[in-house]
Coordinates of C-alpha atoms and ligand atoms in Angstrom, one line a residue:
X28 CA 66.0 143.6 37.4
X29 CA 62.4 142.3 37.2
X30 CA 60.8 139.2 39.1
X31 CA 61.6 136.4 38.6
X32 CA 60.3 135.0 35.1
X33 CA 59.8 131.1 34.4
X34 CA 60.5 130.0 30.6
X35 CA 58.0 128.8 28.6
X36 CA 60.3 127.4 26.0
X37 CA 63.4 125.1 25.3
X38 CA 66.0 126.9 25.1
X39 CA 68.1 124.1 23.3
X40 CA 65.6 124.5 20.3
X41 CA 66.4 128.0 19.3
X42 CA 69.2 129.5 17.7
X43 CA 71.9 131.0 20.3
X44 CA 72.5 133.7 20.5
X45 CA 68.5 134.7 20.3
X46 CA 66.3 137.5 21.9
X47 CA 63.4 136.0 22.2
X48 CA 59.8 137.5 22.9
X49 CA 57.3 135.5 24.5
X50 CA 54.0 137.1 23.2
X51 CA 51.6 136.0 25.9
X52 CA 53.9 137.7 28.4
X53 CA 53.8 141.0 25.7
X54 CA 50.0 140.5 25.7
X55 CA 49.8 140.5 29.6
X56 CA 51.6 143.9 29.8
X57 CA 49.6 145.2 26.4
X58 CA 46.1 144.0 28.6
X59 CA 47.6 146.2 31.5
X60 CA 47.9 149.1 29.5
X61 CA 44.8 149.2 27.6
X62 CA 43.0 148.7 31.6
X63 CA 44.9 152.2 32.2
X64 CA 44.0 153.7 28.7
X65 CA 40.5 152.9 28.8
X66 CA 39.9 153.9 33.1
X67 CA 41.9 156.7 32.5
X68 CA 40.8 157.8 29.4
X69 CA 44.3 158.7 27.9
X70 CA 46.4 157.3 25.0
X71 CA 49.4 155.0 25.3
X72 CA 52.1 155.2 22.6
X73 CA 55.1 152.8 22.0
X74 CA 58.2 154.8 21.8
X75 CA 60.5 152.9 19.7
X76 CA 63.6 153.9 21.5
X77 CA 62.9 151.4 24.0
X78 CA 61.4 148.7 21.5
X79 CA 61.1 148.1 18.0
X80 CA 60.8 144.6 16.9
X81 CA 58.3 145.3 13.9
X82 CA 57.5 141.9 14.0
X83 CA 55.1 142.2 16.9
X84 CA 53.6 145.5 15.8
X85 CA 50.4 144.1 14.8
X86 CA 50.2 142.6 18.2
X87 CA 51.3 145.9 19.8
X88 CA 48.5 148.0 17.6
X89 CA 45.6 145.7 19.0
X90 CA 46.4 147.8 21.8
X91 CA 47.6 151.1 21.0
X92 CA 47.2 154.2 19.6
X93 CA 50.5 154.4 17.4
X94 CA 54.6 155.2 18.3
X95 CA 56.6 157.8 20.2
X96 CA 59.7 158.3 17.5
X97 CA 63.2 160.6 17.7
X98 CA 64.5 159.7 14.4
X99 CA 63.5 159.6 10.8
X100 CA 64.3 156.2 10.2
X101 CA 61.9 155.7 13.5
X102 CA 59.5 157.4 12.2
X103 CA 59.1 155.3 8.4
X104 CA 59.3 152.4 10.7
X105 CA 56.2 153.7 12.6
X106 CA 54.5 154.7 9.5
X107 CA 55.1 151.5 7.7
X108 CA 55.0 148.4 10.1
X109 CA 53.2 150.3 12.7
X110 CA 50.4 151.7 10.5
X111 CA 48.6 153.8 13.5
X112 CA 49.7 157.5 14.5
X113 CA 53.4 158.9 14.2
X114 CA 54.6 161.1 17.1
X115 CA 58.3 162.8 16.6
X116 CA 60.4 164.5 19.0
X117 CA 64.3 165.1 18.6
X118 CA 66.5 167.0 20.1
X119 CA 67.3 168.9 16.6
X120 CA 65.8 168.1 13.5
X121 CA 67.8 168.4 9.8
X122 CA 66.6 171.1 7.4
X123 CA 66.6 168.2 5.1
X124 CA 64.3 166.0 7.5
X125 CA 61.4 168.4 8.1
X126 CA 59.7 167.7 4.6
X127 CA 60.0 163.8 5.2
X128 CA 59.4 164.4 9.3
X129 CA 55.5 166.6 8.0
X130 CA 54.9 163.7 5.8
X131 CA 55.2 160.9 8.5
X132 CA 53.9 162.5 11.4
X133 CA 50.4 163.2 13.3
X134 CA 52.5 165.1 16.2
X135 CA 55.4 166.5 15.8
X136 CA 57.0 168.1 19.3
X137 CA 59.8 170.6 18.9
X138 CA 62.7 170.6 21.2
X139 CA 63.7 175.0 21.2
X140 CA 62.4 178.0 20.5
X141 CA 64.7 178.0 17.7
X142 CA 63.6 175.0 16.3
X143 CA 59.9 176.2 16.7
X144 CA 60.9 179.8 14.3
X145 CA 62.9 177.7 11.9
X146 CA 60.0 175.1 11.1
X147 CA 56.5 176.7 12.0
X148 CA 56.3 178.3 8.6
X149 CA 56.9 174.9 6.8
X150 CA 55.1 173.0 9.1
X151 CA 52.2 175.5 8.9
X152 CA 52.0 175.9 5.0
X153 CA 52.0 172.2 4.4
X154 CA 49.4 170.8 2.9
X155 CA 49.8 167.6 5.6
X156 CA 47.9 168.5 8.8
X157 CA 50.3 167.9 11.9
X158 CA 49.5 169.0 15.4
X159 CA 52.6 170.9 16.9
X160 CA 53.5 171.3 20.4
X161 CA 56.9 171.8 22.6
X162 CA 58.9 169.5 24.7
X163 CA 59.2 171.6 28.3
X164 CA 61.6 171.0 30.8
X165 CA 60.0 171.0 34.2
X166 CA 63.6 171.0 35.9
X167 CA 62.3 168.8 38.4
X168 CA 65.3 165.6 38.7
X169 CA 63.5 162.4 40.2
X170 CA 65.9 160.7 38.3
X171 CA 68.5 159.5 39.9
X172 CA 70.9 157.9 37.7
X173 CA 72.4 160.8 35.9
X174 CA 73.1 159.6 32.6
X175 CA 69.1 158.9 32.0
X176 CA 67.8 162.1 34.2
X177 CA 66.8 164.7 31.3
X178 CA 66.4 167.3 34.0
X179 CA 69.7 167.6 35.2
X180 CA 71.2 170.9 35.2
X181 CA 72.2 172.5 31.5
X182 CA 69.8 169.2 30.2
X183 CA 69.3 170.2 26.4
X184 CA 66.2 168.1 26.7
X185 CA 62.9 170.5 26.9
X186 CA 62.4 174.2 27.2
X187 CA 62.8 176.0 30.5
X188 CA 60.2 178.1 31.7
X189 CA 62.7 181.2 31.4
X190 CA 63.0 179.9 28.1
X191 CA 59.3 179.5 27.2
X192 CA 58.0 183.1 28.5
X193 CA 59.9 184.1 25.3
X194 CA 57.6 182.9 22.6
X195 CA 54.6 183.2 21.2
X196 CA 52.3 179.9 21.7
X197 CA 49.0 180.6 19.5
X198 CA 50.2 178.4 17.4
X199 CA 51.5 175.5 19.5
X200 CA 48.5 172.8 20.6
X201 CA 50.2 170.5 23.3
X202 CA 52.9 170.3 25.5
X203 CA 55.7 167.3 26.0
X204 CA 57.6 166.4 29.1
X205 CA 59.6 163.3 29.9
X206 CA 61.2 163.4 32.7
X207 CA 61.2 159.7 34.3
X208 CA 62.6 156.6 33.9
X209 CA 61.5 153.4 35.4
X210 CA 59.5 155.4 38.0
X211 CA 56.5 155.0 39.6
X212 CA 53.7 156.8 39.8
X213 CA 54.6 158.7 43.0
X214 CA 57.7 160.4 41.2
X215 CA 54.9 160.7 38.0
X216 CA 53.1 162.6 40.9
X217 CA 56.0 164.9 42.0
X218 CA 57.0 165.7 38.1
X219 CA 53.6 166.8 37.5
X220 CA 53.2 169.1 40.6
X221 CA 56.4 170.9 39.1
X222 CA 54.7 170.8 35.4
X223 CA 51.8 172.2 37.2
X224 CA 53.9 175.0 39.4
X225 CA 55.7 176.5 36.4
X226 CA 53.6 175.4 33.6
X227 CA 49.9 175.5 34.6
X228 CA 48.6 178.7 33.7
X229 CA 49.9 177.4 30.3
X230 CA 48.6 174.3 29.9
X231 CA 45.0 175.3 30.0
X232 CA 45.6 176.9 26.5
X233 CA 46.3 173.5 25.3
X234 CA 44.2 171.0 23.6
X235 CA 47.1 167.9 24.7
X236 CA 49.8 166.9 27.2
X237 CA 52.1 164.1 26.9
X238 CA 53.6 163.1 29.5
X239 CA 56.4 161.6 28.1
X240 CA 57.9 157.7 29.1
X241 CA 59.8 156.2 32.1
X242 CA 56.6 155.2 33.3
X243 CA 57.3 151.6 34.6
X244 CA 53.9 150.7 34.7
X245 CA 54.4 146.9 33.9
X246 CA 56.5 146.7 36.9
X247 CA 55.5 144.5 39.8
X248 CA 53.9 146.7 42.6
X249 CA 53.1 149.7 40.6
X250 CA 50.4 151.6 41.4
X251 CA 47.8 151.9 38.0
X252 CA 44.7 153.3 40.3
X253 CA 47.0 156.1 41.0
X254 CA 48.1 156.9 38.0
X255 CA 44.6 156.2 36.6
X256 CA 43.8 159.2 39.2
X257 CA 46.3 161.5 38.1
X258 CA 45.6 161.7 35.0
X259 CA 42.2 161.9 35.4
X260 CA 42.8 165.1 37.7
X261 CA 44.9 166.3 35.3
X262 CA 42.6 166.1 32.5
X263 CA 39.7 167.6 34.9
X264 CA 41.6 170.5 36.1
X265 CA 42.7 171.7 32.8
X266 CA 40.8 170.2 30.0
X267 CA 43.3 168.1 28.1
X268 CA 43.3 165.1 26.2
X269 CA 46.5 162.8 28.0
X270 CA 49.2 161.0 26.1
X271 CA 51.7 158.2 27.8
X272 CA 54.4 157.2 25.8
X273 CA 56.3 154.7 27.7
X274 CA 59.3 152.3 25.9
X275 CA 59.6 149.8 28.5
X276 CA 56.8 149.3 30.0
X277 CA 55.5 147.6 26.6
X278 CA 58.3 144.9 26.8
X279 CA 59.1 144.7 30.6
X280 CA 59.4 141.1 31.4
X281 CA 58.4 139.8 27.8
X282 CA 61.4 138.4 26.8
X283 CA 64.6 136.5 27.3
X284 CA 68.2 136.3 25.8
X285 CA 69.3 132.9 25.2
X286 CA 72.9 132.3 24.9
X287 CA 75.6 129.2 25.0
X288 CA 78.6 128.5 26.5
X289 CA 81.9 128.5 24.6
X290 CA 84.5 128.0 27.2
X291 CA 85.4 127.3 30.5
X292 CA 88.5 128.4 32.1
X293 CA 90.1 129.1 35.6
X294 CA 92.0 132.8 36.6
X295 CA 91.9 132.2 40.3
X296 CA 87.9 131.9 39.8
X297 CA 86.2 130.3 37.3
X298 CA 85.2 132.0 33.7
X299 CA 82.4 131.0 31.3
X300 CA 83.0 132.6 27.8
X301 CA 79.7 132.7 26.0
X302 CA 78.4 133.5 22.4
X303 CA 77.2 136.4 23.7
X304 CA 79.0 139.8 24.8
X305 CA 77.0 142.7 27.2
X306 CA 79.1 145.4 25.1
X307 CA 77.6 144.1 21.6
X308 CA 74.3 142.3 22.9
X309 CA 73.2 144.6 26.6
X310 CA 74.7 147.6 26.2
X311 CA 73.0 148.6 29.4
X312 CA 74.7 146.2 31.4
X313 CA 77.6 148.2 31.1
X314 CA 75.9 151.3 30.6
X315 CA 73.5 151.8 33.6
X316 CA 74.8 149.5 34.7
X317 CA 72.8 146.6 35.6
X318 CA 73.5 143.0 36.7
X319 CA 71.0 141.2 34.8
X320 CA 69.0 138.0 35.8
X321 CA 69.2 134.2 34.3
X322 CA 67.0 131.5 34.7
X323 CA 68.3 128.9 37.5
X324 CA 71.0 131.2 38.9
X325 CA 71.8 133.1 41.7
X326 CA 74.0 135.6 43.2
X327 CA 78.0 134.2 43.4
X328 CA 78.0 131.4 45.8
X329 CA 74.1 131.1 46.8
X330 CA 74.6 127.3 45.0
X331 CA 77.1 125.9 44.9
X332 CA 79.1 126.9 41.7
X333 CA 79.7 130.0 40.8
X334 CA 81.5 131.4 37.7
X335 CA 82.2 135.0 35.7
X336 CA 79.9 135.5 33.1
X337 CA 82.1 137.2 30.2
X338 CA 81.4 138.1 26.7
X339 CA 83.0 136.7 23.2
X340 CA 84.3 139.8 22.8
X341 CA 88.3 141.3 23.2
X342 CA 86.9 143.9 25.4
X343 CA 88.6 143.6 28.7
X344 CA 85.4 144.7 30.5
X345 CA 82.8 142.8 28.3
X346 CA 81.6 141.2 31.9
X347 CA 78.7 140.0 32.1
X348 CA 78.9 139.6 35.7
X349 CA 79.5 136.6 38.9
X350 CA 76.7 134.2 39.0
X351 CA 76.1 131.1 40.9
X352 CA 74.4 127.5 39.5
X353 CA 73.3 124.1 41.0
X354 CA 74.9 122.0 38.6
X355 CA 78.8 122.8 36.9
X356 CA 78.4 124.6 33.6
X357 CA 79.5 122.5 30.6
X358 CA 80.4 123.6 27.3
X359 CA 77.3 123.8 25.2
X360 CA 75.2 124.8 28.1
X361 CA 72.5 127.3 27.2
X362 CA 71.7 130.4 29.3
X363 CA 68.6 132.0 29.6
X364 CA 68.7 135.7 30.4
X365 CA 65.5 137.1 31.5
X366 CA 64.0 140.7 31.0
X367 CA 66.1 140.8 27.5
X368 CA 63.1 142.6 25.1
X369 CA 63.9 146.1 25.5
X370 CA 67.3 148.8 25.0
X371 CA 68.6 145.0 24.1
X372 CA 67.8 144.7 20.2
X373 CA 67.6 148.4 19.6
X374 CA 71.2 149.6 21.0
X375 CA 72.9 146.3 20.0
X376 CA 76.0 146.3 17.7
X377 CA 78.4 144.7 15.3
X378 CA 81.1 145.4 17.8
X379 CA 84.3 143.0 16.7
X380 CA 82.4 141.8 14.4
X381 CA 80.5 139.6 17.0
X382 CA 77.2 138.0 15.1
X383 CA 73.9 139.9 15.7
X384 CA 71.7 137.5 18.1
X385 CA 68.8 136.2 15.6
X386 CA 65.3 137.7 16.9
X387 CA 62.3 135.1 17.5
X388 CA 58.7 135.1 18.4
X389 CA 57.4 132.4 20.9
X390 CA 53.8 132.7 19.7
X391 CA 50.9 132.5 22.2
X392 CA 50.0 129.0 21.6
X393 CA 53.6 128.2 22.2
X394 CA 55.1 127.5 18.9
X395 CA 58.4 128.8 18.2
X396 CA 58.7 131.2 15.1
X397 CA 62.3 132.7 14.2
X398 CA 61.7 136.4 12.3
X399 CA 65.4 137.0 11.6
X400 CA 68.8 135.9 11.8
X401 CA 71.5 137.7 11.1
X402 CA 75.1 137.3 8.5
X403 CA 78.0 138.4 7.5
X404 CA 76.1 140.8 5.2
X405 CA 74.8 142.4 8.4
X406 CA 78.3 143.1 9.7
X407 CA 80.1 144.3 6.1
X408 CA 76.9 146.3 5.0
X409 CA 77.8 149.0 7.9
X410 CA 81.0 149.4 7.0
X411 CA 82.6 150.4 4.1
Ligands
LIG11 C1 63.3 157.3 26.2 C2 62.1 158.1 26.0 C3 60.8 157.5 26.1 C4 60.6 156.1 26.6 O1 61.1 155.9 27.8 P1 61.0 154.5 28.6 O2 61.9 154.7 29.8 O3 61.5 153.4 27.7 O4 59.5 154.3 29.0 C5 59.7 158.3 25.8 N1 59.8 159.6 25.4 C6 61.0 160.2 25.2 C7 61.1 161.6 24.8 C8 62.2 159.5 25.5 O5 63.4 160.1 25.4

């Protein structure tokens, strides 16, 4: 994933394991995105599912508007490190949560039509003003990897069009769809002409769209002007204010995992054990799954030693992957993975009680600052 990334740090002189976020790189992408806020005239929201190191929140507010959040404890993170507006969607919210959810939010998106009967009153008598709008489902999939397309078929993500003819929307303000991920803005371009088919004659009602995240904006060779231009025909044809709330795209390329090696042994091919595990540390690796890139390596045998990357983990399959390097790995050797900011730090785990990599800033004039490191506490206090 991602282009190639030079490190602007020694890896040797942080703590391993380590995410580490390199904040001129975040400032690059957070430049980017204010280009596309300000031409387009839209607002861009960090949705914390993708990225949450509170840390670098008053770097990510120089930039924008406030946080896309699913949860509860999401959204008191967005409220109180974030500091800028709160916008919730879940799948289902609690009867216990909807007090605390009115209190933190601005915008507060509702996932049903039951959802929307069982908390319009509440949300409507409070004394907290909150704009509410539905998450639709345009049923359009140009998602291909199943397990992240939230338009594939019986998806309890959004409500149909079938769905939505049912109720009453004088009272809803905006609509929310998400239905990319890591797309570009052609397939931002075909989702919105099948918004726009089912949805249009509703959307003019409206006062705001979002169009959800998966926009990989950040990415190498995507095309801003035209999604600058779609948006602003959107907005033209119908008279909506625009919201973006991508994940990744704030954290694409901004960061690294650094790791060490443990051990080096031989099972007909030679294995690297390593303080790190992709089951605990990259879920995704295993999840997606995704072969992910490290500084001064290569594909298996592009130089000339290659070696299995595994995890410290007892999981069989906690395999990292086959890599090649120029010189023989040793012992102590540190690793740099690239690309390492985002669905790393928030989806990570105490898995066999493997140690929690410590999270550090490498600040714009290239001091090193370490915001946490991580104990035993850590791993005991999530049990009991
Ligand atoms: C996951 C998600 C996002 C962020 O997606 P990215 O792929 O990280 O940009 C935004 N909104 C919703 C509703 C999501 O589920």
């Amino acid at each position: 994933m991602g282009r190639k990334t030079a490190v602007t740090f020694d890896p040797y002189a942080v703590p391993s394991p380590s995410y580490i976020c390199d904040e001129k790189k975040l400032r690059e992408n957070l430049n980017l995105l204010r280009t596309v806020q300000e031409k387009a005239g839209c607002k861009i929201i960090l949705a914390l599912k993708g990225f949450a190191m509170w840390s670098v929140f008053p770097v990510v507010r120089e930039y924008l508007y406030g946080v896309a959040v699913s949860s509860v404890n999401e959204a008191k993170l967005g409220r109180e490190e974030f500091g800028r507006e709160v916008h919730y969607y879940a799948p289902a919210i609690k009867d216990d949560e909807i007090e605390t959810v009115i209190q933190l939010s601005d915008h507060i998106v509702l996932n049903s039509h039951s959802q929307f009967e069982r908390y319009r009153d509440k949300i409507k008598s409070s004394n907290k003003k909150v704009k509410v709008g539905l998450r639709i489902n345009p049923e359009c999939s140009v998602v291909t990897t199943e397990i992240y397309n939230p338009c594939t078929r019986y998806s309890r993500l959004g409500i149909t069009i079938a769905e939505l003819n049912k109720i009453d929307l004088k009272e809803i303000t905006g609509l929310h769809f998400h239905a990319l991920c890591e797309n570009s803005a052609n397939e931002l371009e075909v989702a919105l002409r099948a918004v726009e088919k089912k949805f249009g004659h509703l959307i003019k009602e409206m006062e705001w769209i979002n169009f959800g995240g998966g926009h990989h904006i950040t990415r190498e060779g995507y095309d801003t002007d035209k999604l600058i231009s779609l948006i602003l025909g959107f907005k033209e044809k119908y008279g909506v204010d625009v919201i973006l709330e991508p994940g990744e795209a704030i954290a694409l390329n901004a960061g690294f995992l650094v790791a060490s090696v443990l051990d080096i042994i031989r099972n007909e091919i030679d294995i690297a054990i390593l303080d790190t595990s992709a089951s605990a540390h990259m879920p995704d690796v295993l999840e997606m799954p995704y072969r992910p890139e490290i500084v001064n390596a290569g594909e298996p045998a592009i130089y000339p030693h290659t070696y299995r990357l595994a995890g410290g983990t007892c999981l069989a399959g906690d395999i990292i992957g086959d890599y090649s390097f120029k010189k023989r790995l040793n012992i102590g050797d540190r690793l740099v993975f690239t690309d390492m900011l985002h669905y790393s730090m928030v989806k990570n785990n105490t898995f066999n009680g493997v140690e929690l990599p410590s999270i550090g800033i490498i600040n714009a004039d290239g001091s090193f600052a370490l915001t946490r490191a991580f104990g035993y506490e850590d791993y005991r206090n999530r049990l009991s």
